[in-house]
Amino acid sequence: MAAPRWTNNFIMRIKFLLLGLCCLIGTAHAQVQETAPAGPHVRLETVADHPSALYQFEQHHMVSEDGQRNYRIDIAIPHKREPNAGYPVLYMLDGNSAMAMLTEQDLTILSGENPPVLVAIGYDTPGRLDVNARSYDYTPPIFENGKQVQAPTVRGRVGGGADIFLQFIATHIKPLVRARANIDSRREYLWGHSYGGLFALHTLFTQPNAFARYIVGDPSAWWYNGALMDEWRSFDTERAVGKRVAILIGTKPRASAKTKRKPSRSSQKNELSAYVRDAGREIAEGLRQAGIDASYQIFPEYGHGEMSRVSLERALQIATAP
């Protein structure tokens, strides 16, 4: 008999607290690192910079309601005639990075029977990431003792804006996309990696009907002492019936540094990766037990950074499925 969900969560919380003590011995950089942005004067070249017989590319710019974050929205619309019900659509977080990873071969594969509209939600910066903006947008609000924590901070970056960002997607980005192409609202998919994966799962646990399918790569479930797992613990899985969820985890260990004085950064990162792996497995198993179409897959040959491309490839495959 499987252990009760509350037991699994309790064990994971204990593991995380022990891990936190270990991380305090090291440095603040011991937590999972995100891909560093390109230099301020380096503009990423993407597939949208070249003529395509398969897709039409558009770029739009938006500003957050508080004026603090500038977004760049890349939309790729298939040249192939739209289905009667409309195109499926794949929303890709970390849009700058996603566009940089897309290839012409990807577009060729996508342009088969069910070509999706691609929407890359990025930031108006020349590099792959705006780490401060995504730290705010992709992380959930935190509540302690019934009160919301103001400006929850991890790794020196303020978070907690996921609900505001999700509302921005619903009221600004989705209407823009629907104005540019006929969309099948039953086939709206969300992909996110790392902090983006954290946002995708938070969306599933709080507003599951925002998207039909969720593709999650290496979600940063460790963020703010594993706050995501608190959301999972209180989540009514009946709300996700009819959804499809794919959780993809890279388990390639990092090379350990040679030192006897304190735990190496790589060993601490491996501990955090193990936490992400266990969290992903628990969530997927819990969803399946509730009758939800959820899959969980590990990739021993890929590390955290590499999983960005691996999980995006899977998202592209899912977006073309019937």
Short mmCIF file of C-alpha atoms in Angstrom, two decimals:
data_model
loop_
_atom_site.label_atom_id
_atom_site.label_comp_id
_atom_site.label_asym_id
_atom_site.label_seq_id
_atom_site.Cartn_x
_atom_site.Cartn_y
_atom_site.Cartn_z
CA MET A 1 0.00 0.00 0.00
CA ALA A 2 1.31 3.44 -0.94
CA ALA A 3 2.11 5.77 1.93
CA PRO A 4 -0.48 8.51 2.57
CA ARG A 5 0.22 11.76 0.74
CA TRP A 6 0.66 13.68 4.00
CA THR A 7 3.34 11.18 5.09
CA ASN A 8 5.30 11.65 1.88
CA ASN A 9 5.07 15.42 2.20
CA PHE A 10 6.20 15.29 5.85
CA ILE A 11 9.25 13.22 4.92
CA MET A 12 10.10 15.57 2.06
CA ARG A 13 9.80 18.61 4.35
CA ILE A 14 12.24 17.00 6.83
CA LYS A 15 14.65 16.26 3.98
CA PHE A 16 14.42 19.85 2.80
CA LEU A 17 15.06 21.29 6.25
CA LEU A 18 18.15 19.10 6.64
CA LEU A 19 19.27 20.13 3.18
CA GLY A 20 18.81 23.78 4.11
CA LEU A 21 21.19 23.39 7.07
CA CYS A 22 23.75 21.87 4.71
CA CYS A 23 23.37 24.72 2.25
CA LEU A 24 23.92 27.31 4.96
CA ILE A 25 27.37 25.84 5.54
CA GLY A 26 28.25 26.55 1.93
CA THR A 27 27.56 29.75 0.02
CA ALA A 28 24.44 31.52 -1.12
CA HIS A 29 25.23 30.32 -4.63
CA ALA A 30 24.77 26.69 -3.64
CA GLN A 31 21.21 26.61 -4.91
CA VAL A 32 20.34 25.57 -8.43
CA GLN A 33 21.69 28.17 -10.82
CA GLU A 34 19.76 29.50 -13.74
CA THR A 35 21.32 30.00 -17.15
CA ALA A 36 23.20 33.30 -17.09
CA PRO A 37 22.01 35.93 -19.52
CA ALA A 38 24.12 36.98 -22.44
CA GLY A 39 26.13 40.18 -22.13
CA PRO A 40 24.20 43.46 -22.32
CA HIS A 41 25.30 44.17 -25.89
CA VAL A 42 24.81 40.63 -27.25
CA ARG A 43 21.62 40.10 -29.21
CA LEU A 44 20.54 36.50 -29.56
CA GLU A 45 19.98 35.32 -33.09
CA THR A 46 16.88 33.14 -33.41
CA VAL A 47 14.97 31.21 -36.05
CA ALA A 48 12.72 34.27 -36.41
CA ASP A 49 15.63 36.20 -37.94
CA HIS A 50 15.50 34.09 -41.10
CA PRO A 51 12.75 33.75 -43.71
CA SER A 52 10.56 30.69 -43.16
CA ALA A 53 8.20 28.97 -45.56
CA LEU A 54 6.49 27.33 -42.60
CA TYR A 55 5.81 30.04 -40.04
CA GLN A 56 5.14 33.77 -39.90
CA PHE A 57 6.90 35.50 -37.00
CA GLU A 58 5.69 38.57 -35.14
CA GLN A 59 7.12 40.42 -32.16
CA HIS A 60 5.14 42.50 -29.69
CA HIS A 61 6.14 44.51 -26.62
CA MET A 62 4.23 44.93 -23.38
CA VAL A 63 4.80 46.43 -19.94
CA SER A 64 3.60 45.01 -16.63
CA GLU A 65 0.78 46.77 -14.81
CA ASP A 66 3.20 48.29 -12.29
CA GLY A 67 5.59 49.36 -15.05
CA GLN A 68 8.48 47.37 -13.58
CA ARG A 69 8.87 44.58 -16.17
CA ASN A 70 9.11 44.83 -19.94
CA TYR A 71 7.96 41.85 -21.98
CA ARG A 72 8.79 40.72 -25.48
CA ILE A 73 6.20 38.39 -26.99
CA ASP A 74 7.24 36.41 -30.07
CA ILE A 75 4.35 34.78 -31.92
CA ALA A 76 4.87 32.19 -34.64
CA ILE A 77 1.78 31.46 -36.78
CA PRO A 78 1.75 28.50 -39.18
CA HIS A 79 1.36 29.26 -42.87
CA LYS A 80 -0.68 26.07 -43.14
CA ARG A 81 -4.42 26.68 -43.19
CA GLU A 82 -5.94 26.63 -39.74
CA PRO A 83 -8.17 23.73 -38.64
CA ASN A 84 -11.89 24.38 -38.32
CA ALA A 85 -11.60 24.42 -34.52
CA GLY A 86 -8.56 26.69 -34.61
CA TYR A 87 -4.88 26.16 -34.01
CA PRO A 88 -3.47 24.58 -30.87
CA VAL A 89 -1.11 26.96 -29.08
CA LEU A 90 2.01 26.39 -27.02
CA TYR A 91 2.90 29.13 -24.55
CA MET A 92 6.63 29.03 -23.77
CA LEU A 93 8.03 30.73 -20.68
CA ASP A 94 11.56 32.14 -20.74
CA GLY A 95 10.64 33.12 -24.27
CA ASN A 96 14.03 34.60 -25.23
CA SER A 97 15.74 31.33 -24.40
CA ALA A 98 13.01 29.27 -26.07
CA MET A 99 13.33 31.23 -29.31
CA ALA A 100 17.10 30.82 -29.24
CA MET A 101 16.69 27.04 -28.92
CA LEU A 102 14.15 26.63 -31.72
CA THR A 103 15.52 25.43 -35.06
CA GLU A 104 14.22 25.27 -38.61
CA GLN A 105 14.08 21.50 -38.18
CA ASP A 106 11.71 22.01 -35.24
CA LEU A 107 9.46 24.11 -37.46
CA THR A 108 9.50 21.41 -40.13
CA ILE A 109 8.39 18.80 -37.60
CA LEU A 110 5.71 21.10 -36.22
CA SER A 111 4.22 21.87 -39.63
CA GLY A 112 2.58 18.45 -40.03
CA GLU A 113 -1.07 17.61 -39.40
CA ASN A 114 -1.59 19.80 -36.34
CA PRO A 115 0.78 22.78 -36.48
CA PRO A 116 0.57 24.84 -33.28
CA VAL A 117 0.90 28.56 -32.84
CA LEU A 118 4.00 29.24 -30.75
CA VAL A 119 4.02 32.04 -28.19
CA ALA A 120 7.35 32.84 -26.54
CA ILE A 121 6.81 34.98 -23.44
CA GLY A 122 10.14 36.65 -22.83
CA TYR A 123 11.60 39.89 -21.56
CA ASP A 124 12.74 42.93 -23.49
CA THR A 125 16.42 42.23 -22.98
CA PRO A 126 19.10 41.13 -25.48
CA GLY A 127 20.05 38.07 -23.44
CA ARG A 128 18.29 34.81 -22.68
CA LEU A 129 16.93 35.77 -19.27
CA ASP A 130 16.03 38.69 -17.08
CA VAL A 131 16.76 36.92 -13.81
CA ASN A 132 15.19 39.53 -11.54
CA ALA A 133 11.99 39.80 -13.58
CA ARG A 134 11.51 36.04 -13.89
CA SER A 135 12.24 35.55 -10.19
CA TYR A 136 9.27 37.78 -9.45
CA ASP A 137 6.93 36.58 -12.19
CA TYR A 138 7.49 32.83 -11.89
CA THR A 139 7.38 32.33 -8.11
CA PRO A 140 4.22 31.98 -5.99
CA PRO A 141 3.01 34.27 -3.22
CA ILE A 142 4.01 33.11 0.25
CA PHE A 143 1.72 32.95 3.26
CA GLU A 144 2.86 32.42 6.84
CA ASN A 145 0.50 32.26 9.79
CA GLY A 146 -2.36 33.28 7.53
CA LYS A 147 -0.64 36.46 6.32
CA GLN A 148 1.03 37.10 2.99
CA VAL A 149 4.78 37.60 3.17
CA GLN A 150 5.75 40.88 1.55
CA ALA A 151 8.60 40.61 -0.99
CA PRO A 152 9.65 36.99 -0.29
CA THR A 153 13.33 36.90 -1.23
CA VAL A 154 15.47 33.96 -2.36
CA ARG A 155 19.05 34.33 -3.57
CA GLY A 156 18.74 38.08 -3.21
CA ARG A 157 15.84 38.31 -5.66
CA VAL A 158 12.27 39.25 -4.77
CA GLY A 159 9.56 36.78 -5.73
CA GLY A 160 5.91 36.12 -5.15
CA GLY A 161 4.38 37.62 -8.31
CA ALA A 162 3.12 34.47 -10.04
CA ASP A 163 -0.57 35.25 -9.56
CA ILE A 164 -0.10 38.76 -10.93
CA PHE A 165 1.81 37.39 -13.92
CA LEU A 166 -0.82 34.71 -14.59
CA GLN A 167 -3.48 37.41 -14.60
CA PHE A 168 -1.36 39.41 -17.04
CA ILE A 169 -1.18 36.40 -19.36
CA ALA A 170 -4.94 35.95 -19.17
CA THR A 171 -5.86 39.61 -19.72
CA HIS A 172 -3.12 40.82 -22.05
CA ILE A 173 -1.13 38.06 -23.74
CA LYS A 174 -3.89 35.57 -24.54
CA PRO A 175 -6.17 38.25 -26.05
CA LEU A 176 -3.26 39.41 -28.22
CA VAL A 177 -2.65 35.88 -29.47
CA ARG A 178 -6.35 35.29 -30.17
CA ALA A 179 -6.48 38.52 -32.12
CA ARG A 180 -3.63 37.33 -34.32
CA ALA A 181 -4.81 33.73 -34.95
CA ASN A 182 -7.86 31.54 -34.50
CA ILE A 183 -7.06 29.49 -31.39
CA ASP A 184 -8.65 26.27 -30.13
CA SER A 185 -9.11 27.15 -26.46
CA ARG A 186 -9.28 23.45 -25.59
CA ARG A 187 -5.68 23.01 -26.75
CA GLU A 188 -3.75 25.71 -24.95
CA TYR A 189 -0.49 24.31 -23.58
CA LEU A 190 2.05 25.75 -21.15
CA TRP A 191 5.74 24.85 -21.02
CA GLY A 192 8.21 26.00 -18.41
CA HIS A 193 11.67 24.97 -17.23
CA SER A 194 13.23 25.53 -13.80
CA TYR A 195 11.52 28.64 -12.37
CA GLY A 196 9.19 28.35 -15.37
CA GLY A 197 8.36 24.80 -14.29
CA LEU A 198 7.64 26.10 -10.81
CA PHE A 199 5.22 28.62 -12.33
CA ALA A 200 3.54 25.93 -14.44
CA LEU A 201 2.87 23.73 -11.41
CA HIS A 202 1.70 26.69 -9.32
CA THR A 203 -0.75 27.50 -12.13
CA LEU A 204 -1.96 23.89 -12.18
CA PHE A 205 -2.51 23.92 -8.40
CA THR A 206 -4.27 27.28 -8.27
CA GLN A 207 -5.94 27.85 -11.66
CA PRO A 208 -5.84 24.48 -13.45
CA ASN A 209 -8.26 25.58 -16.17
CA ALA A 210 -5.85 28.27 -17.37
CA PHE A 211 -4.32 25.68 -19.74
CA ALA A 212 -5.24 22.24 -21.05
CA ARG A 213 -1.80 20.64 -20.78
CA TYR A 214 1.25 21.37 -18.68
CA ILE A 215 4.80 20.40 -19.67
CA VAL A 216 7.17 20.87 -16.75
CA GLY A 217 10.96 20.62 -16.94
CA ASP A 218 13.06 20.45 -13.76
CA PRO A 219 10.71 22.62 -11.68
CA SER A 220 12.42 24.63 -8.93
CA ALA A 221 10.32 22.96 -6.24
CA TRP A 222 12.97 23.87 -3.64
CA TRP A 223 12.18 27.60 -3.88
CA TYR A 224 11.39 29.27 -0.52
CA ASN A 225 11.74 26.10 1.58
CA GLY A 226 9.65 24.02 -0.79
CA ALA A 227 6.58 26.29 -0.79
CA LEU A 228 5.31 24.52 -3.91
CA MET A 229 4.89 21.30 -1.95
CA ASP A 230 2.68 23.12 0.55
CA GLU A 231 0.46 24.06 -2.39
CA TRP A 232 0.48 20.46 -3.55
CA ARG A 233 -0.46 19.23 -0.08
CA SER A 234 -3.60 21.38 -0.06
CA PHE A 235 -4.49 20.88 -3.74
CA ASP A 236 -7.82 19.24 -4.53
CA THR A 237 -6.81 16.94 -7.37
CA GLU A 238 -10.41 16.73 -8.58
CA ARG A 239 -9.87 20.22 -10.00
CA ALA A 240 -7.30 18.84 -12.44
CA VAL A 241 -9.46 16.06 -13.89
CA GLY A 242 -9.23 16.17 -17.67
CA LYS A 243 -5.84 17.89 -17.69
CA ARG A 244 -2.62 16.37 -18.97
CA VAL A 245 0.65 16.88 -17.14
CA ALA A 246 4.18 15.84 -18.14
CA ILE A 247 6.97 16.22 -15.56
CA LEU A 248 10.50 15.78 -16.92
CA ILE A 249 13.54 15.65 -14.63
CA GLY A 250 17.24 15.61 -15.47
CA THR A 251 19.23 13.54 -12.95
CA LYS A 252 22.78 13.78 -14.29
CA PRO A 253 24.95 14.51 -11.22
CA ARG A 254 27.30 17.45 -11.12
CA ALA A 255 31.02 16.80 -10.80
CA SER A 256 32.12 17.16 -7.18
CA ALA A 257 34.84 19.60 -6.18
CA LYS A 258 37.75 18.19 -4.18
CA THR A 259 37.50 19.65 -0.70
CA LYS A 260 37.28 18.27 2.84
CA ARG A 261 36.51 21.49 4.70
CA LYS A 262 32.88 21.96 3.66
CA PRO A 263 30.29 20.46 1.31
CA SER A 264 31.07 21.41 -2.27
CA ARG A 265 28.67 23.52 -4.29
CA SER A 266 28.17 20.64 -6.67
CA SER A 267 27.20 18.24 -3.87
CA GLN A 268 24.67 20.74 -2.53
CA LYS A 269 23.23 21.22 -6.01
CA ASN A 270 22.96 17.45 -6.37
CA GLU A 271 20.98 17.35 -3.12
CA LEU A 272 18.64 20.02 -4.45
CA SER A 273 18.30 18.09 -7.72
CA ALA A 274 17.34 15.01 -5.72
CA TYR A 275 14.68 17.06 -3.93
CA VAL A 276 13.29 18.20 -7.30
CA ARG A 277 13.30 14.60 -8.54
CA ASP A 278 11.41 13.32 -5.48
CA ALA A 279 8.96 16.23 -5.58
CA GLY A 280 8.21 15.64 -9.26
CA ARG A 281 7.66 11.94 -8.70
CA GLU A 282 5.34 12.53 -5.76
CA ILE A 283 3.24 15.04 -7.69
CA ALA A 284 2.97 12.83 -10.77
CA GLU A 285 2.06 9.76 -8.73
CA GLY A 286 -0.53 11.70 -6.75
CA LEU A 287 -2.12 13.04 -9.93
CA ARG A 288 -2.23 9.58 -11.50
CA GLN A 289 -3.87 8.13 -8.39
CA ALA A 290 -6.58 10.75 -8.85
CA GLY A 291 -7.18 9.55 -12.41
CA ILE A 292 -5.34 12.39 -14.11
CA ASP A 293 -3.23 11.81 -17.23
CA ALA A 294 0.15 12.58 -15.66
CA SER A 295 3.55 11.28 -16.72
CA TYR A 296 6.92 11.39 -14.99
CA GLN A 297 10.22 10.75 -16.71
CA ILE A 298 13.82 11.10 -15.61
CA PHE A 299 16.77 11.72 -17.92
CA PRO A 300 19.99 10.41 -16.31
CA GLU A 301 22.09 11.70 -19.20
CA TYR A 302 21.05 15.35 -18.84
CA GLY A 303 21.67 17.98 -16.19
CA HIS A 304 19.53 20.94 -15.16
CA GLY A 305 20.63 23.33 -17.89
CA GLU A 306 20.40 20.70 -20.62
CA MET A 307 16.85 19.85 -19.58
CA SER A 308 15.68 23.19 -20.93
CA ARG A 309 16.08 21.99 -24.52
CA VAL A 310 15.02 18.41 -23.71
CA SER A 311 11.75 19.47 -22.08
CA LEU A 312 11.07 22.00 -24.84
CA GLU A 313 11.41 19.25 -27.44
CA ARG A 314 8.83 17.22 -25.54
CA ALA A 315 6.54 20.24 -25.34
CA LEU A 316 6.74 20.65 -29.13
CA GLN A 317 5.80 16.99 -29.57
CA ILE A 318 2.85 17.30 -27.21
CA ALA A 319 1.65 20.47 -28.93
CA THR A 320 1.29 18.59 -32.24
CA ALA A 321 -0.54 15.59 -30.76
CA PRO A 322 -4.27 15.21 -31.45
#
